[in-house]
Structures are given as structure tokens and as C-alpha cells.
Amino acid sequence: APIPQVDMFIAGTSCVDFSSLNTRKSKAFSGLVAEDKLWQSLKREHGDQLSLGHLSRDSWRRAIDSMMESSGSSNTSTTTFASAMNYIFERQPKIVIFENVESAPWQSVVDYVFPLCGYAAAWMRLDTKKYYLPQTRSRKYLVAFSHNAFTLEGAQALSSSIKKSVENLERM
């Protein structure tokens, strides 16, 4: 069956690979290092203007293939994340939300992976008990807005304001 286009993509990958209870936990999404140096240099060169136009399809394909290859069948977080990121890259939903444990490596994803896919992104650490849910459950959430849907500047403004907006919802 064909995979449909969506406006909002919401996902949470398995937390085993990044869990503090895992003695062999990952510090990064496996395989992303295949293009990491190139992508970091693009970030240094283009700064806040980094976008989908700076990324070659070949570079993206090498990164995704490397993530899938390095993860094998044992690294479910990376496999799911690579598949999700490939969907995001190819289909360009307007808004993306990811959830994972606190130790998930969102900073590099926000700094250059999402911008190279055409998104401005922000991550935040939230604890459910501060949002009227009856349990302590700390997680990191990544929210990204498409440059195509909101313009580069609009997406950056939305990603900057999302943290403040969510903080305003926190119970006192």
C-alpha cells in the first residue's frame, strides 16, 4: 500500500538504546557519523541559514544507509529513527514531533540534521507531573517546523517560541 502524505508526523522510538538502565547505551544514533563531519562543516559554513538546499540526496542516502546497516536488528531506536527521518526527508510533513528518554541525543539532530532536512527544530525536557498527569515521567521532546510550510524565518520563529509556549502550560 502507498504511504500517505501527512501534515503532522508524531513518533517515539524505542528507548532501550538510550536508556540510563542500559549498560551499553548509545551516545548517538548509530551510523550517523558517516556524514557527521560533512554536516557539521555545512552548519559552520551556513549557520542559521542551513537548509535542505545545502544537502545532496547522495549524502542523505549514505547517512540513512549507514544508520540502517550499523543498527542491524539489535538497535531498534536507530532503525526506527532512520526510517522516520527518511519519511520526513522524502515527504516533508509540516510539523514533526519526536519523543524519547532524557538521554536521547537530540542536540546534534536539532543543530544540523533537521535543518538539512528543511526544518527548524527545538527540543525540551518535560516531566509529565508538571503537566497535570499523575506520574513522574521525564522525557525529551523534539518539535520541528518545515521551512517549506512556514518559510525558513517562520519555522525558526515557531521553533524558538515552542519552548516558551509549553513552559506556560506547566502547573505551578
GROMACS .gro file of C-alpha atoms in nm:
model
  172
    1ALA     CA    1   0.000   0.000   0.000
    2PRO     CA    2   0.126   0.351  -0.072
    3ILE     CA    3   0.246   0.552   0.225
    4PRO     CA    4   0.028   0.862   0.267
    5GLN     CA    5   0.139   1.221   0.299
    6VAL     CA    6   0.072   1.373   0.645
    7ASP     CA    7   0.079   1.729   0.777
    8MET     CA    8   0.196   1.629   1.125
    9PHE     CA    9   0.433   1.341   1.196
   10ILE     CA   10   0.450   1.218   1.558
   11ALA     CA   11   0.681   0.937   1.666
   12GLY     CA   12   0.854   0.791   1.965
   13THR     CA   13   1.133   0.543   1.905
   14SER     CA   14   1.228   0.261   2.136
   15CYS     CA   15   1.416   0.399   2.434
   16VAL     CA   16   1.633   0.091   2.501
   17ASP     CA   17   1.934   0.224   2.309
   18PHE     CA   18   1.950   0.547   2.513
   19SER     CA   19   1.804   0.437   2.846
   20SER     CA   20   2.005   0.509   3.160
   21LEU     CA   21   1.930   0.148   3.262
   22ASN     CA   22   2.113   0.011   2.956
   23THR     CA   23   2.479  -0.057   3.039
   24ARG     CA   24   2.567  -0.049   2.666
   25LYS     CA   25   2.359   0.255   2.578
   26SER     CA   26   2.432   0.462   2.268
   27LYS     CA   27   2.556   0.819   2.283
   28ALA     CA   28   2.444   0.894   1.927
   29PHE     CA   29   2.227   0.741   1.659
   30SER     CA   30   2.447   0.465   1.518
   31GLY     CA   31   2.573   0.527   1.167
   32LEU     CA   32   2.500   0.898   1.162
   33VAL     CA   33   2.876   0.952   1.187
   34ALA     CA   34   2.903   0.852   0.820
   35GLU     CA   35   2.808   1.208   0.720
   36ASP     CA   36   2.853   1.381   1.055
   37LYS     CA   37   3.174   1.572   0.972
   38LEU     CA   38   3.037   1.694   0.641
   39TRP     CA   39   2.709   1.803   0.801
   40GLN     CA   40   2.891   1.982   1.084
   41SER     CA   41   3.101   2.171   0.828
   42LEU     CA   42   2.784   2.271   0.642
   43LYS     CA   43   2.642   2.401   0.972
   44ARG     CA   44   2.959   2.606   1.034
   45GLU     CA   45   2.951   2.743   0.679
   46HIS     CA   46   2.579   2.830   0.662
   47GLY     CA   47   2.488   2.884   1.029
   48ASP     CA   48   2.121   2.968   1.082
   49GLN     CA   49   2.059   2.963   0.707
   50LEU     CA   50   2.130   2.588   0.685
   51SER     CA   51   1.853   2.418   0.489
   52LEU     CA   52   1.752   2.135   0.260
   53GLY     CA   53   1.919   2.311  -0.036
   54HIS     CA   54   2.262   2.250   0.122
   55LEU     CA   55   2.223   1.872   0.140
   56SER     CA   56   2.280   1.639  -0.152
   57ARG     CA   57   2.048   1.343  -0.191
   58ASP     CA   58   2.359   1.120  -0.205
   59SER     CA   59   2.480   1.246   0.134
   60TRP     CA   60   2.136   1.183   0.285
   61ARG     CA   61   2.119   0.834   0.134
   62ARG     CA   62   2.468   0.746   0.268
   63ALA     CA   63   2.367   0.856   0.619
   64ILE     CA   64   2.039   0.661   0.618
   65ASP     CA   65   2.201   0.351   0.466
   66SER     CA   66   2.481   0.369   0.722
   67MET     CA   67   2.234   0.406   1.010
   68MET     CA   68   2.034   0.107   0.890
   69GLU     CA   69   2.347  -0.102   0.828
   70SER     CA   70   2.511  -0.021   1.161
   71SER     CA   71   2.196  -0.082   1.360
   72GLY     CA   72   2.131  -0.431   1.227
   73SER     CA   73   1.846  -0.592   1.416
   74SER     CA   74   1.971  -0.505   1.763
   75ASN     CA   75   1.943  -0.126   1.763
   76THR     CA   76   1.572  -0.060   1.733
   77SER     CA   77   1.595   0.311   1.823
   78THR     CA   78   1.829   0.384   1.535
   79THR     CA   79   1.638   0.165   1.288
   80THR     CA   80   1.309   0.335   1.371
   81PHE     CA   81   1.466   0.680   1.378
   82ALA     CA   82   1.637   0.627   1.039
   83SER     CA   83   1.310   0.512   0.883
   84ALA     CA   84   1.121   0.805   1.035
   85MET     CA   85   1.385   1.056   0.921
   86ASN     CA   86   1.377   0.912   0.570
   87TYR     CA   87   0.999   0.958   0.560
   88ILE     CA   88   1.039   1.317   0.687
   89PHE     CA   89   1.309   1.393   0.429
   90GLU     CA   90   1.107   1.248   0.141
   91ARG     CA   91   0.754   1.361   0.236
   92GLN     CA   92   0.823   1.691   0.419
   93PRO     CA   93   0.534   1.699   0.670
   94LYS     CA   94   0.467   2.048   0.806
   95ILE     CA   95   0.528   1.962   1.172
   96VAL     CA   96   0.731   1.683   1.333
   97ILE     CA   97   0.724   1.572   1.697
   98PHE     CA   98   0.959   1.308   1.840
   99GLU     CA   99   0.963   1.169   2.195
  100ASN     CA  100   1.236   0.972   2.370
  101VAL     CA  101   1.413   0.929   2.704
  102GLU     CA  102   1.616   1.211   2.860
  103SER     CA  103   1.949   1.075   2.735
  104ALA     CA  104   1.843   1.071   2.368
  105PRO     CA  105   2.096   1.274   2.161
  106TRP     CA  106   1.865   1.547   2.033
  107GLN     CA  107   2.113   1.837   2.025
  108SER     CA  108   2.300   1.734   1.709
  109VAL     CA  109   1.970   1.642   1.547
  110VAL     CA  110   1.839   1.994   1.621
  111ASP     CA  111   2.167   2.167   1.527
  112TYR     CA  112   2.213   2.026   1.178
  113VAL     CA  113   2.022   1.708   1.091
  114PHE     CA  114   1.676   1.869   1.091
  115PRO     CA  115   1.793   2.194   0.926
  116LEU     CA  116   1.948   1.988   0.646
  117CYS     CA  117   1.610   1.815   0.604
  118GLY     CA  118   1.440   2.154   0.572
  119TYR     CA  119   1.323   2.212   0.930
  120ALA     CA  120   1.385   2.438   1.226
  121ALA     CA  121   1.372   2.233   1.545
  122ALA     CA  122   1.388   2.265   1.921
  123TRP     CA  123   1.397   2.006   2.197
  124MET     CA  124   1.272   2.028   2.551
  125ARG     CA  125   1.279   1.812   2.862
  126LEU     CA  126   0.935   1.763   3.012
  127ASP     CA  127   0.812   1.580   3.318
  128THR     CA  128   0.451   1.469   3.297
  129LYS     CA  129   0.376   1.550   3.661
  130LYS     CA  130   0.427   1.919   3.579
  131TYR     CA  131   0.151   1.897   3.317
  132TYR     CA  132  -0.132   1.751   3.528
  133LEU     CA  133  -0.059   1.385   3.456
  134PRO     CA  134  -0.042   1.164   3.766
  135GLN     CA  135   0.305   1.019   3.726
  136THR     CA  136   0.669   1.121   3.711
  137ARG     CA  137   0.788   1.055   3.358
  138SER     CA  138   1.070   1.270   3.227
  139ARG     CA  139   1.120   1.266   2.853
  140LYS     CA  140   1.275   1.478   2.581
  141TYR     CA  141   1.055   1.604   2.301
  142LEU     CA  142   1.174   1.740   1.971
  143VAL     CA  143   0.943   1.968   1.773
  144ALA     CA  144   1.029   2.073   1.419
  145PHE     CA  145   0.863   2.306   1.168
  146SER     CA  146   0.906   2.283   0.790
  147HIS     CA  147   1.083   2.561   0.600
  148ASN     CA  148   0.856   2.480   0.303
  149ALA     CA  149   0.535   2.521   0.501
  150PHE     CA  150   0.636   2.817   0.721
  151THR     CA  151   0.942   2.971   0.541
  152LEU     CA  152   1.288   2.946   0.696
  153GLU     CA  153   1.231   3.250   0.917
  154GLY     CA  154   0.879   3.143   1.015
  155ALA     CA  155   0.992   2.791   1.105
  156GLN     CA  156   1.278   2.934   1.313
  157ALA     CA  157   1.040   3.168   1.496
  158LEU     CA  158   0.799   2.882   1.569
  159SER     CA  159   1.074   2.653   1.698
  160SER     CA  160   1.206   2.934   1.919
  161SER     CA  161   0.864   3.008   2.064
  162ILE     CA  162   0.752   2.648   2.124
  163LYS     CA  163   0.960   2.605   2.440
  164LYS     CA  164   0.817   2.919   2.597
  165SER     CA  165   0.464   2.822   2.498
  166VAL     CA  166   0.500   2.478   2.658
  167GLU     CA  167   0.658   2.629   2.972
  168ASN     CA  168   0.348   2.849   3.008
  169LEU     CA  169   0.136   2.532   3.029
  170GLU     CA  170   0.336   2.397   3.324
  171ARG     CA  171   0.142   2.383   3.650
  172MET     CA  172   0.273   2.592   3.933
   0.00000   0.00000   0.00000
